[in-house]
C-alpha positions as a LaTeX table, in Angstrom:
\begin{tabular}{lrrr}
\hline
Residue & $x$ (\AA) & $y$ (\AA) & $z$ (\AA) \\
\hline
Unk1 & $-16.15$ & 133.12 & 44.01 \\
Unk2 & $-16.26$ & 129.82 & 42.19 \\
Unk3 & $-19.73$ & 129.02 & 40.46 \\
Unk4 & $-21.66$ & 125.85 & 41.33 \\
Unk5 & $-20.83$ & 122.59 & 41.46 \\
Unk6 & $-22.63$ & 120.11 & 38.45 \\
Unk7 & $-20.22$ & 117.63 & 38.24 \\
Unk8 & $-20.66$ & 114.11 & 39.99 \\
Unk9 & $-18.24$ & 114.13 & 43.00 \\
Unk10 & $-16.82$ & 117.45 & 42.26 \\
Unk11 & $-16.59$ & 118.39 & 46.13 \\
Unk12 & $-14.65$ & 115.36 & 46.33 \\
Unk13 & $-11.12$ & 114.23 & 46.58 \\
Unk14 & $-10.03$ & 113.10 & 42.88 \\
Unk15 & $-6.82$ & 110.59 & 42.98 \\
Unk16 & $-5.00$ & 109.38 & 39.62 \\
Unk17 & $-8.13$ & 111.53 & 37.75 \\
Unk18 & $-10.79$ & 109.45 & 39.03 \\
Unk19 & $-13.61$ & 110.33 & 41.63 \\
Unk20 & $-13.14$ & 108.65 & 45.01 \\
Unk21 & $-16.87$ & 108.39 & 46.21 \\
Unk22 & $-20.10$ & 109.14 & 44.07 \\
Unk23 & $-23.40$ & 109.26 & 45.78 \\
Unk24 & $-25.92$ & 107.14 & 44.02 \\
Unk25 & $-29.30$ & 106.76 & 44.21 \\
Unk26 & $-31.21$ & 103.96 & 42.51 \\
Unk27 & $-34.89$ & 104.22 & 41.48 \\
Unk28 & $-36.40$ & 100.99 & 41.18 \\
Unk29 & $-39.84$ & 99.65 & 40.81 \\
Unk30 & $-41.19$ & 97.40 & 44.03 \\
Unk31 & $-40.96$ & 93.60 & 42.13 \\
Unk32 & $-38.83$ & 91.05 & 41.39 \\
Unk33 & $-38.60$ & 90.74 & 37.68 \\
Unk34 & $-37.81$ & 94.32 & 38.15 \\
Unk35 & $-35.09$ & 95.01 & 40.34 \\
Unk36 & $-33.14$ & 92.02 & 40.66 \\
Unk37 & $-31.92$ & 92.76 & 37.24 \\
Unk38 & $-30.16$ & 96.03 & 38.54 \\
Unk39 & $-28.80$ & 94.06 & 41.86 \\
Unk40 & $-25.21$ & 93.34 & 40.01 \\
Unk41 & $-24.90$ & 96.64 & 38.78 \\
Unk42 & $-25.25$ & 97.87 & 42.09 \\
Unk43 & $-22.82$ & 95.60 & 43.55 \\
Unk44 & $-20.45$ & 96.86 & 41.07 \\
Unk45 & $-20.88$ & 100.35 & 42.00 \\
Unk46 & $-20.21$ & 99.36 & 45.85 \\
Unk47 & $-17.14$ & 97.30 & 44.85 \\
Unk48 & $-16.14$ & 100.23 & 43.48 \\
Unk49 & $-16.34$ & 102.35 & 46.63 \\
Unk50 & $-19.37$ & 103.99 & 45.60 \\
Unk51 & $-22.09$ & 104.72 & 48.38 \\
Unk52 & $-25.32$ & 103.47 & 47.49 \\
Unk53 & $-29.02$ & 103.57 & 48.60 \\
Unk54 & $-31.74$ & 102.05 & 47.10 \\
Unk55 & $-35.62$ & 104.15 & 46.48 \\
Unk56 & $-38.30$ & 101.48 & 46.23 \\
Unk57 & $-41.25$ & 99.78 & 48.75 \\
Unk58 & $-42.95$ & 96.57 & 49.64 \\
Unk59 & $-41.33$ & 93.52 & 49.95 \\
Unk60 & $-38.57$ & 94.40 & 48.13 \\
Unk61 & $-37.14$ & 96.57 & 50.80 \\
Unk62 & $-36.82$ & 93.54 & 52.78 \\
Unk63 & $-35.44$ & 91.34 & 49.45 \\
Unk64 & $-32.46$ & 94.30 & 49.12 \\
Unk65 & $-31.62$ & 94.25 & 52.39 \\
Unk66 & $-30.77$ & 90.58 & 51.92 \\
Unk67 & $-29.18$ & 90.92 & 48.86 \\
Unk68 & $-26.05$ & 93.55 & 51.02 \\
Unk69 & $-27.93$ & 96.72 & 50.01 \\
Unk70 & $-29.14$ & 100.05 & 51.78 \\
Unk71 & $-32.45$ & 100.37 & 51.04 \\
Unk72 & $-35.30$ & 103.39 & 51.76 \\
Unk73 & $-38.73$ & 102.27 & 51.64 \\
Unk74 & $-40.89$ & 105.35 & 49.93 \\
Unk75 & $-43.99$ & 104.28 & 50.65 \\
Unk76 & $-43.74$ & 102.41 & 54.21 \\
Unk77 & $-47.46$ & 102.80 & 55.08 \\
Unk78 & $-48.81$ & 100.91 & 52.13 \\
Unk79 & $-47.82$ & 97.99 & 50.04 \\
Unk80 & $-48.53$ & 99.61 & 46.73 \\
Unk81 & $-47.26$ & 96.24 & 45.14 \\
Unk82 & $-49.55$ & 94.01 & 46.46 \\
Unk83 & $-52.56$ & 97.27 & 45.55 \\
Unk84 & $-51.80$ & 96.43 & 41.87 \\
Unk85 & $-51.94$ & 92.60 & 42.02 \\
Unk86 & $-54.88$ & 92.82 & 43.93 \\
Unk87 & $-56.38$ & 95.94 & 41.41 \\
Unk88 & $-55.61$ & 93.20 & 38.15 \\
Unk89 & $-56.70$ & 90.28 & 39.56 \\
Unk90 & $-59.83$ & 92.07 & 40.60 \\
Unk91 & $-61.58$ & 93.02 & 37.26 \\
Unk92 & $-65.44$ & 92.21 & 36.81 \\
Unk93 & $-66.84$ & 90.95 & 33.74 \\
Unk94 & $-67.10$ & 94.35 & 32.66 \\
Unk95 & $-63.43$ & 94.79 & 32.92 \\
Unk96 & $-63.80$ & 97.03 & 35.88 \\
Unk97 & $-61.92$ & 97.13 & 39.01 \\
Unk98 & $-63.57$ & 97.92 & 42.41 \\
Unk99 & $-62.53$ & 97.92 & 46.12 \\
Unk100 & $-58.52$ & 99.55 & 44.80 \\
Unk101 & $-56.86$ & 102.63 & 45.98 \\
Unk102 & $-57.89$ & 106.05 & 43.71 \\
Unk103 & $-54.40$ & 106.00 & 42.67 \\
Unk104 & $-54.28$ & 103.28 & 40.66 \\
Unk105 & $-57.74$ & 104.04 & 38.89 \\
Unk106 & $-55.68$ & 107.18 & 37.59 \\
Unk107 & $-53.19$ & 104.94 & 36.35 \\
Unk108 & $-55.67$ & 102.45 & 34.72 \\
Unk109 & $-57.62$ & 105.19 & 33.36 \\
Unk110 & $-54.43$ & 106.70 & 31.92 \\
Unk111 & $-53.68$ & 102.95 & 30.21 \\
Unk112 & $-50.59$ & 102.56 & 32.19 \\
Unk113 & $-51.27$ & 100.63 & 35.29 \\
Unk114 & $-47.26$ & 100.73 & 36.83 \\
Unk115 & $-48.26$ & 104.93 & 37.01 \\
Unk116 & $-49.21$ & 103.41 & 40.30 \\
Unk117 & $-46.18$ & 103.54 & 41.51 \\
Unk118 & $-45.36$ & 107.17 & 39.46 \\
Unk119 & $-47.90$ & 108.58 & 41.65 \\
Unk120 & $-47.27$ & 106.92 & 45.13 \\
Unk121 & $-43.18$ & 106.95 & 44.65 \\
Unk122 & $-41.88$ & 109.93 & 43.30 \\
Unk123 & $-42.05$ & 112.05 & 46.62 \\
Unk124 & $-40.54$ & 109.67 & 48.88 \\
Unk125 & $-37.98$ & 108.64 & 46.35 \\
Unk126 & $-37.09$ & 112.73 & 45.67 \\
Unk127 & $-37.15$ & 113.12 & 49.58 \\
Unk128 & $-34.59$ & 110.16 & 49.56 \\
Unk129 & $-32.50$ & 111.89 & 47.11 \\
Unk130 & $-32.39$ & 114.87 & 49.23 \\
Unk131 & $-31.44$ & 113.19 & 52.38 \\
Unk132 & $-28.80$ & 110.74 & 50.76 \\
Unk133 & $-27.07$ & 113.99 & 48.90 \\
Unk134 & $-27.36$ & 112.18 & 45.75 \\
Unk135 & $-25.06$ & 113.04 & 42.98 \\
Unk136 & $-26.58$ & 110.71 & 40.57 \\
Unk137 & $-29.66$ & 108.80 & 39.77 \\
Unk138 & $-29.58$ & 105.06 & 38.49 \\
Unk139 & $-33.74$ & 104.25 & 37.46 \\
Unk140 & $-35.12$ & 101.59 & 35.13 \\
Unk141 & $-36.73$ & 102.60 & 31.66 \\
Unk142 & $-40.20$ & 101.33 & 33.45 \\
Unk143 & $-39.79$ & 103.57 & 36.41 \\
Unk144 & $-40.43$ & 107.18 & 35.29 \\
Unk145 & $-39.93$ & 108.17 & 39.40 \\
Unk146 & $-36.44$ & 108.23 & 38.60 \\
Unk147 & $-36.11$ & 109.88 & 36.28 \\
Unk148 & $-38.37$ & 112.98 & 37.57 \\
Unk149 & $-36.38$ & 112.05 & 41.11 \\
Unk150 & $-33.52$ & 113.30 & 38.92 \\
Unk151 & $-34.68$ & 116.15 & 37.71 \\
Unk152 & $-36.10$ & 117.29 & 41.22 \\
Unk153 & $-32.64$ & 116.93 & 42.37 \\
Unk154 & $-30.42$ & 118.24 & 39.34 \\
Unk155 & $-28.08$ & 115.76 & 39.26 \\
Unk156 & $-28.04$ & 113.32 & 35.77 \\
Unk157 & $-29.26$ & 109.91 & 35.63 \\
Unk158 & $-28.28$ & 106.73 & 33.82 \\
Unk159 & $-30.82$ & 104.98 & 32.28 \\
Unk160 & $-30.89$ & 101.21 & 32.68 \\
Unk161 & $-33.06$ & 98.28 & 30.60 \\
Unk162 & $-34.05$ & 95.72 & 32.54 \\
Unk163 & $-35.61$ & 93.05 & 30.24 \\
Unk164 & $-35.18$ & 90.71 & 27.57 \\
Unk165 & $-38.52$ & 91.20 & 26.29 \\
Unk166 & $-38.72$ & 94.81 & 24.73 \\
Unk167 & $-36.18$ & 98.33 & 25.07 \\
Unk168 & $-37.00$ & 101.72 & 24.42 \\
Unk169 & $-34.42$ & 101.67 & 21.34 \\
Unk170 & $-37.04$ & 99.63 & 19.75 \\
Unk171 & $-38.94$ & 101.77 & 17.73 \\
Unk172 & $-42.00$ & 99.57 & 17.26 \\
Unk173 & $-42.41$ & 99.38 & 20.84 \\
Unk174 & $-41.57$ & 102.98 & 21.99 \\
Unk175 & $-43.75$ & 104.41 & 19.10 \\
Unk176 & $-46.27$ & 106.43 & 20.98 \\
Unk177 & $-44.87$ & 106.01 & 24.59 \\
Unk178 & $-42.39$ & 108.27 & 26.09 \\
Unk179 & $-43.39$ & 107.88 & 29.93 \\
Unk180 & $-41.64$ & 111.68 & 30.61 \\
Unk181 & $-44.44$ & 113.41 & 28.22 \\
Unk182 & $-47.19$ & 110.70 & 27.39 \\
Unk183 & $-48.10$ & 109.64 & 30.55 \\
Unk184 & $-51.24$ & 111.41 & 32.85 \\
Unk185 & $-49.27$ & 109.73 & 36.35 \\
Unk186 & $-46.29$ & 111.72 & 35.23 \\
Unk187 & $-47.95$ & 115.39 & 34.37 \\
Unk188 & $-50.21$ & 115.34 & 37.70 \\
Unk189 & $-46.99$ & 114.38 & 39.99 \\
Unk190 & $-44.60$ & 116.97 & 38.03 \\
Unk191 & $-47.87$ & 119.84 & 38.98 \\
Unk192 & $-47.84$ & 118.44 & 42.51 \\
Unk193 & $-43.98$ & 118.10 & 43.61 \\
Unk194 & $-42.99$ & 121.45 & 41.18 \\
Unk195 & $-40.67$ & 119.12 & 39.10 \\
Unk196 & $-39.59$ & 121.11 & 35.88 \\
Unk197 & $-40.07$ & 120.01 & 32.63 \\
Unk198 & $-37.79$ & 117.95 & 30.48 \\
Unk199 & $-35.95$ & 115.61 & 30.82 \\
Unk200 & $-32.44$ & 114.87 & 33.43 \\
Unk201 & $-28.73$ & 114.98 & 31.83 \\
Unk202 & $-28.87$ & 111.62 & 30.96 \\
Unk203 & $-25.33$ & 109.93 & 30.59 \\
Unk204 & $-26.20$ & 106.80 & 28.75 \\
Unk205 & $-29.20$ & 103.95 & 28.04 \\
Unk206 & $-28.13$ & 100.60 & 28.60 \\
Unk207 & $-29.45$ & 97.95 & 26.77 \\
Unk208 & $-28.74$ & 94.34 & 28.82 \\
Unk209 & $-30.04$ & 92.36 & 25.98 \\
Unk210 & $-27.80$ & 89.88 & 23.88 \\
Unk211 & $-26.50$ & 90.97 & 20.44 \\
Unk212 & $-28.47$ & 88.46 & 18.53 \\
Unk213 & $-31.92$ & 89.29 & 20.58 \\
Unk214 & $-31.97$ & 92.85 & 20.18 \\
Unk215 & $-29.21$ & 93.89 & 21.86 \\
Unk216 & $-25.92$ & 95.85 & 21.23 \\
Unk217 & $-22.12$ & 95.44 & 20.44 \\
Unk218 & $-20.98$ & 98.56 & 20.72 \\
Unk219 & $-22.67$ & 102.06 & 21.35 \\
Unk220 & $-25.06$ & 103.37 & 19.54 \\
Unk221 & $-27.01$ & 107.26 & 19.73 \\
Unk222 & $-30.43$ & 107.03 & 20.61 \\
Unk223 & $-32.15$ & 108.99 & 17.44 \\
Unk224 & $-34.57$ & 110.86 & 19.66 \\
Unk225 & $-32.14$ & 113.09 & 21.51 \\
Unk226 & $-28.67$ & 111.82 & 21.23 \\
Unk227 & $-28.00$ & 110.21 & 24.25 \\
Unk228 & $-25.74$ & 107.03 & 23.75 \\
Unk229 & $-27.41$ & 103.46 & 24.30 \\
Unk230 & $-24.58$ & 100.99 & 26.00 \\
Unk231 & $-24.35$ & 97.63 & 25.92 \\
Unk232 & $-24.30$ & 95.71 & 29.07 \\
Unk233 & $-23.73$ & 91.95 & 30.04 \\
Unk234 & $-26.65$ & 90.63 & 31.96 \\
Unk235 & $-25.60$ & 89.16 & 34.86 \\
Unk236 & $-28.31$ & 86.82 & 36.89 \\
Unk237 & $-29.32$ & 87.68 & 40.23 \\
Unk238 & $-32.38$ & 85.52 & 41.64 \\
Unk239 & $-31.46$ & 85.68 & 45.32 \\
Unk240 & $-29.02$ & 83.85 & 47.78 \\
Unk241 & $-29.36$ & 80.57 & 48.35 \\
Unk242 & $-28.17$ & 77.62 & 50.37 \\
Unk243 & $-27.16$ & 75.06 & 47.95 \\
Unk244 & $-28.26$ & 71.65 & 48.00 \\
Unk245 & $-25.35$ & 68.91 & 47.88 \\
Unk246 & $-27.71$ & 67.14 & 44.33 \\
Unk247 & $-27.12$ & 70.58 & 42.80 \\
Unk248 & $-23.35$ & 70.32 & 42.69 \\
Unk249 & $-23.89$ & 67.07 & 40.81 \\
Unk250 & $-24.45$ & 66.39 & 36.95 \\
Unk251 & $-27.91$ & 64.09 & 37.14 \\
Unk252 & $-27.34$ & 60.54 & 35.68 \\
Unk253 & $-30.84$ & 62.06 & 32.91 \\
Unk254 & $-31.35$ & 65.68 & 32.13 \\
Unk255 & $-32.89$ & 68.08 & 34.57 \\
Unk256 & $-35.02$ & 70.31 & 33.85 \\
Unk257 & $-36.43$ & 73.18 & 36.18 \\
Unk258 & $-40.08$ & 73.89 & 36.38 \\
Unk259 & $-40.96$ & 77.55 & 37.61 \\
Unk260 & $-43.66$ & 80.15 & 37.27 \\
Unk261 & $-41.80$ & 83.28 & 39.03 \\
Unk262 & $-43.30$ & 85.42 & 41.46 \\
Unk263 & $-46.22$ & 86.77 & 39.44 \\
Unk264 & $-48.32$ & 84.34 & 37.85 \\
Unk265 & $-48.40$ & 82.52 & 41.09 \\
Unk266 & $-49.94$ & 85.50 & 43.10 \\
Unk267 & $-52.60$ & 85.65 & 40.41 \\
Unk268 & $-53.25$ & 83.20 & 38.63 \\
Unk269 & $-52.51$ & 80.20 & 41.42 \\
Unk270 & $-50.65$ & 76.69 & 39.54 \\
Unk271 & $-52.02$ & 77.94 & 36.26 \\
Unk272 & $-51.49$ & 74.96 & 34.01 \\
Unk273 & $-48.51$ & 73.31 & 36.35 \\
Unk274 & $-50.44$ & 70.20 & 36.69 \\
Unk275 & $-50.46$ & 69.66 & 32.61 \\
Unk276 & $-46.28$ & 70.44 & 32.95 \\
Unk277 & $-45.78$ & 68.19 & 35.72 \\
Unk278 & $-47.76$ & 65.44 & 34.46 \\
Unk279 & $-46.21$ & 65.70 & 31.02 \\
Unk280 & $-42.72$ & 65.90 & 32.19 \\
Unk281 & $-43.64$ & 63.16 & 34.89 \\
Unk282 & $-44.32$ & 60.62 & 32.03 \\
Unk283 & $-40.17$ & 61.46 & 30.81 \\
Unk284 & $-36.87$ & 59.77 & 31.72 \\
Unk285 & $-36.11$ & 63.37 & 32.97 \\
Unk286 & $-35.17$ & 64.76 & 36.36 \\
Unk287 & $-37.70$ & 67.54 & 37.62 \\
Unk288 & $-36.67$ & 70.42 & 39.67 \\
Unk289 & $-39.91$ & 72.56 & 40.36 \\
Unk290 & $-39.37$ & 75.75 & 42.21 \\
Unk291 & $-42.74$ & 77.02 & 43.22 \\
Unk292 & $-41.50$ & 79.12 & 45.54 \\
Unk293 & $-44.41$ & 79.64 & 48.35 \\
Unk294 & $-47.02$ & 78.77 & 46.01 \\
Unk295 & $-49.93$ & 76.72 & 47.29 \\
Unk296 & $-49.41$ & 73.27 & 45.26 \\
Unk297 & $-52.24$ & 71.89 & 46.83 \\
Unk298 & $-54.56$ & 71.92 & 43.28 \\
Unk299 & $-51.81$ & 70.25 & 42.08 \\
Unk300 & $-52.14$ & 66.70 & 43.24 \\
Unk301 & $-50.06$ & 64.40 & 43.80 \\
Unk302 & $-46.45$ & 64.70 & 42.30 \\
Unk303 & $-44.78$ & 62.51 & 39.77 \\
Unk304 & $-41.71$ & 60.35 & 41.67 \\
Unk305 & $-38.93$ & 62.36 & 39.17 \\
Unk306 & $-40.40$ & 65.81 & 40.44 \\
Unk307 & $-38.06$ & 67.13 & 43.05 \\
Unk308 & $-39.99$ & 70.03 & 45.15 \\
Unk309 & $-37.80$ & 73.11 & 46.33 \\
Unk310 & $-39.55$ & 75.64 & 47.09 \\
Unk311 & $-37.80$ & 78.48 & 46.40 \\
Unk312 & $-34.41$ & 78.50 & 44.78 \\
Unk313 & $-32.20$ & 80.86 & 42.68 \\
Unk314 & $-32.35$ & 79.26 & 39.43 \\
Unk315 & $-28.69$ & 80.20 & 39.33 \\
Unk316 & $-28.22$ & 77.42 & 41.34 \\
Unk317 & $-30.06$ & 75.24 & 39.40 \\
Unk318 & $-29.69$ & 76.23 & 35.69 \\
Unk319 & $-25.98$ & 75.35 & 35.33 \\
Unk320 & $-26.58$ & 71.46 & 35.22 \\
Unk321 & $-30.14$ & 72.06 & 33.74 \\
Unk322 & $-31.03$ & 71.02 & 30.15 \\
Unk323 & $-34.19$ & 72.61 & 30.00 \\
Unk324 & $-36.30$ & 74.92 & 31.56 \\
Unk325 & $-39.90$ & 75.16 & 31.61 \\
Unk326 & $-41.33$ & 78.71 & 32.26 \\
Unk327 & $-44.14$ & 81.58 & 32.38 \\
Unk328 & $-41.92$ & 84.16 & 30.15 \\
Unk329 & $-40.43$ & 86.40 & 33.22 \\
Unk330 & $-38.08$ & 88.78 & 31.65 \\
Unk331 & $-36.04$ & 87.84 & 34.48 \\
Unk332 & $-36.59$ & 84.33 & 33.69 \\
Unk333 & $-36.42$ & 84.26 & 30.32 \\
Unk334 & $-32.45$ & 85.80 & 30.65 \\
Unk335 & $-31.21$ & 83.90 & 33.34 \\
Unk336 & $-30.69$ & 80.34 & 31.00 \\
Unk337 & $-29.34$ & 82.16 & 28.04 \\
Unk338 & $-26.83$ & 83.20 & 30.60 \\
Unk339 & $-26.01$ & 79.70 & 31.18 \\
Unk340 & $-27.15$ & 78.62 & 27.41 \\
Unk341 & $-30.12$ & 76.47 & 28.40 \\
Unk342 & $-32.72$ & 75.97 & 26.06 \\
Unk343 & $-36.51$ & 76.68 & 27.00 \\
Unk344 & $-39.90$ & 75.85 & 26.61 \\
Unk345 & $-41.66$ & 79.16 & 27.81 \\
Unk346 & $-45.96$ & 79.18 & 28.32 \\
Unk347 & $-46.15$ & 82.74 & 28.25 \\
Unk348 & $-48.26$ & 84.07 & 31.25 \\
Unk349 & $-49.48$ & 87.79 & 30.60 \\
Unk350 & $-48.17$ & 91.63 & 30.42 \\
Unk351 & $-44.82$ & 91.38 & 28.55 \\
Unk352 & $-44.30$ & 87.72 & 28.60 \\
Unk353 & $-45.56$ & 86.80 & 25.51 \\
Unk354 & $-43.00$ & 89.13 & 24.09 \\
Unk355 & $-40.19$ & 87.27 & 26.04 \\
Unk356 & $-41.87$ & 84.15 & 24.50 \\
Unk357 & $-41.65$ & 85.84 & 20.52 \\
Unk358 & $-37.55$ & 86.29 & 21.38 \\
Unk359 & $-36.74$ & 82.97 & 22.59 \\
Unk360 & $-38.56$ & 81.57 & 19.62 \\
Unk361 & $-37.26$ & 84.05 & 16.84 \\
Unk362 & $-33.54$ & 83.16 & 18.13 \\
Unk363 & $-33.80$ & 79.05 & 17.92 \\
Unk364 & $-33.01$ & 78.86 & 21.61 \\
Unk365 & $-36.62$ & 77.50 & 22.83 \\
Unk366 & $-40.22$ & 77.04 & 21.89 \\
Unk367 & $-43.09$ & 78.42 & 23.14 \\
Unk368 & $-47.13$ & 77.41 & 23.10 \\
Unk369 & $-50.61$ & 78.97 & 24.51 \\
Unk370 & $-50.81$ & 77.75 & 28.35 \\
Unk371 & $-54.36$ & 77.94 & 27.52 \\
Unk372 & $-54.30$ & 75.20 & 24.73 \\
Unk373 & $-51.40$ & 73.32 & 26.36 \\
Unk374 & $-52.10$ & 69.36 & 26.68 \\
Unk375 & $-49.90$ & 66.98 & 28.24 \\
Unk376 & $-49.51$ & 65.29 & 24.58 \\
Unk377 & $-48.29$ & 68.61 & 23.56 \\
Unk378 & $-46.01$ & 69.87 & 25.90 \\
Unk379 & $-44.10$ & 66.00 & 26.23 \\
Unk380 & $-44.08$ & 66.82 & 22.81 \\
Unk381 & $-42.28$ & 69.75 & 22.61 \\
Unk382 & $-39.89$ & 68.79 & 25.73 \\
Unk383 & $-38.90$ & 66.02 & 23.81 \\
Unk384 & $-37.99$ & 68.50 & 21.19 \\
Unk385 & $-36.06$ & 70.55 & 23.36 \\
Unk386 & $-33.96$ & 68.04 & 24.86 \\
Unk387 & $-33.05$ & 65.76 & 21.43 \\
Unk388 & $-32.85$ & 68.33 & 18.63 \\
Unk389 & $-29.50$ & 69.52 & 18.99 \\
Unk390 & $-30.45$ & 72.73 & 17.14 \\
Unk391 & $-31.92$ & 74.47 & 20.34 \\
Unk392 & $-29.17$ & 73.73 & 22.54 \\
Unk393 & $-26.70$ & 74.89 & 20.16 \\
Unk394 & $-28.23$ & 78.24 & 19.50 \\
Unk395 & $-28.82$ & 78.76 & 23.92 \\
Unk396 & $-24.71$ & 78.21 & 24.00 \\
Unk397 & $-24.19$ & 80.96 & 21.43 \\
Unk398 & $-26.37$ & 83.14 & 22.73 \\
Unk399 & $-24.49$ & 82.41 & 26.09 \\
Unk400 & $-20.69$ & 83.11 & 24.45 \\
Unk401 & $-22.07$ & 86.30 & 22.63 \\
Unk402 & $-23.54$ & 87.47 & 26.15 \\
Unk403 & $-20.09$ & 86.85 & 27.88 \\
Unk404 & $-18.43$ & 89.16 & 24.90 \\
Unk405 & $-20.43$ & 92.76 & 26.18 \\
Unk406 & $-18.96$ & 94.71 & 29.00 \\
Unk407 & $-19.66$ & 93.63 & 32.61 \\
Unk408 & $-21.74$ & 95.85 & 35.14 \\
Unk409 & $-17.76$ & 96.54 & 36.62 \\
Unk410 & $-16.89$ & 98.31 & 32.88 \\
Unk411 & $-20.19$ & 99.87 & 32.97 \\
Unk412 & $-20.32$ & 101.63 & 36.02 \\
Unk413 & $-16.34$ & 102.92 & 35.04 \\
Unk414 & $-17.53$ & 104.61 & 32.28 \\
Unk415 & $-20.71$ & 106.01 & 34.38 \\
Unk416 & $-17.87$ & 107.84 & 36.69 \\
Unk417 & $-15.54$ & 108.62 & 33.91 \\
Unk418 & $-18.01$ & 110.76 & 32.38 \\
Unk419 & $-17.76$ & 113.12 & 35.31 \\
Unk420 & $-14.00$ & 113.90 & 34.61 \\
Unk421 & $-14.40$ & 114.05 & 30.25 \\
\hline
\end{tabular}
């Protein structure tokens, strides 16, 4: 009698050495910013004849399903997203938070508000596992669900970045946090669901990040426990879109897109648009604001070179952009060094003044306080942006060293390859 089977696809037919179907399931927080960044990745692993279903909940069950993908919602009976835009939106002067779910004041009281979705995830996301017949786990380094999902299961996991902003290879930020052992969301759902200690076989870490802004070149062990850190091209994702016949076309003055992402808007309203707009207004620039759904009613009246699209994938836009003008999304911030355009980021909250301190340190934007921006200042600094020929220059390197690391395709190889070493 032949002893179990613990390698990914071993009940499978193999052809030419490789594995013809691996069952993956992907563990993904319920935002933008955080999985659209793992949307290519998971295209690759389709392309590659790989079945795939997607663990998260709230609107981006619905934002998957667009994007071609099989997605579970884990938690249909609440919007857990919205709960923790509400819960931080919601502090009194006291910096307390009333009227949210008991959940989430575990999570706050723990310091780590995401344990959120740690606590109201990890059981629908294991009982997804389960279903699906899983024979490997993709999660983010933010979402410790999937990594306990893979534990629960016993089947290994691959470990994926998904910002520009920080990694866990860098050891001033991961000093102190290791969400598998530090964090209270983690302990009291491993107690409830009987998840084991440790941590899953973890194939690799991949680092998306470019070369010259923390990222990789080649592999590199992770000095904790061993397990190798991959590079990975980041490849934009921002949604489908139907593309507007001006986009096709180079403007006769640069363009530059306007955009606070998904977050900021939800709450902190415009924030300081109406400083950006007016300042840009008073250039010999084209505007492109993409607001998305975002009341622009506080706004006033817009300058005649601001062009209004709601929403739009800025992959649409960026490629005949010369600047863009942003809150310091991770997502954000990566998308133009893709295309090697230079920014001017007013960094928002959470991680994106961190976003802000790598476009700076690199030479490929500038950044400023939103809460000290003046139109005088900001002209100033777009003016900067679009004549000093320093900023564009370093944007296009950044964009050629990018298009040097291996594709999510190569990536996802190796992931299956490492069944059959």
């Amino acid at each position: 009698m032949h002893g179990p089977c613990r390698e990914i696809g071993c009940g499978r037919v193999r052809a030419a050495g490789r594995v013809s179907t691996v069952r993956i399931l992907v563990a993904v927080a319920p935002s933008y910013g955080l999985m659209l960044p793992l949307v290519p990745l998971i295209w690759a692993a389709r392309v590659a004849g790989h079945e795939v279903l997607v663990a998260t909940t709230s609107e981006m069950v619905e934002v998957g399903s667009r994007a071609g993908l099989a997605m579970y919602d884990v938690v249909p009976d609440r919007d857990v997203w919205d709960e923790l835009l509400r819960a931080v939106a919601a502090k009194d002067a006291d910096g307390e938070v009333s009227g949210v779910s008991e959940e989430f004041r575990l999570a706050a009281r723990a310091g780590n508000p995401f344990g959120l979705f740690t606590l109201t995830m990890t059981e629908g996301t294991v009982h997804a596992g389960r279903a699906f017949g899983a024979e490997l786990v993709i999660h983010t380094s933010d979402h410790p669900t999937g990594a306990l999902a893979a534990l629960a299961l016993g089947v290994p996991a691959l470990e994926v970045g998904n910002r520009v902003s920080w990694s866990l290879r860098d050891e001033q930020f991961r000093e102190g946090r290791d969400p598998l052992t530090d964090d209270e969301s983690v302990h009291r759902v491993r107690t409830k669901l009987s998840i084991p200690e440790g941590r899953p076989a973890t194939i690799a870490r991949i680092d998306p990040r470019a070369p010259s802004m923390g990222g990789l070149t080649e592999d590199e062990p992770d000095r904790r426990d061993g397990v190798p850190w991959w590079p990975m091209r980041f490849v934009p994702y921002n949604g489908g879109a139907v593309v507007p016949d001006w986009a096709l076309r180079r403007p006769d003055r640069p363009r530059v897109c306007v955009t606070l992402g998904t977050v900021v808007p939800s709450i902190a309203g415009a924030s300081n648009l109406d400083v950006v707009l007016e300042a840009l207004g008073g250039m010999d620039v084209e505007v492109v604001l993409a607001a998305g759904a975002m009341d622009l009613s506080g706004v006033g009246e817009l300058p005649e070179n601001v062009r209004s699209v709601g929403f739009l994938a800025l992959s649409v836009i960026l490629p005949s952009c010369s600047l863009i003008v942003h809150h310091g999304g991770s997502g954000t911030t990566a998308s133009p060094l893709h295309y090697g355009v230079p920014q001017l980021v007013l960094p928002g909250f959470a991680d994106n003044p961190m976003s802000a301190e790598r476009v700076t340190s690199r030479g490929v934007g500038l950044s400023h306080d939103p809460a000290t921006a003046t139109v005088p200042v900001v002209r100033e600094l777009a003016h900067r942006l679009l004549d000093e020929p320093s900023f564009g220059l370093a944007a296009r390197e950044v964009s050629a060293e990018m298009a040097t690391q291996p594709s999510p395709s190569v990536v996802m190889d190796r992931v299956v390859a490492w069944s059959t070493a």
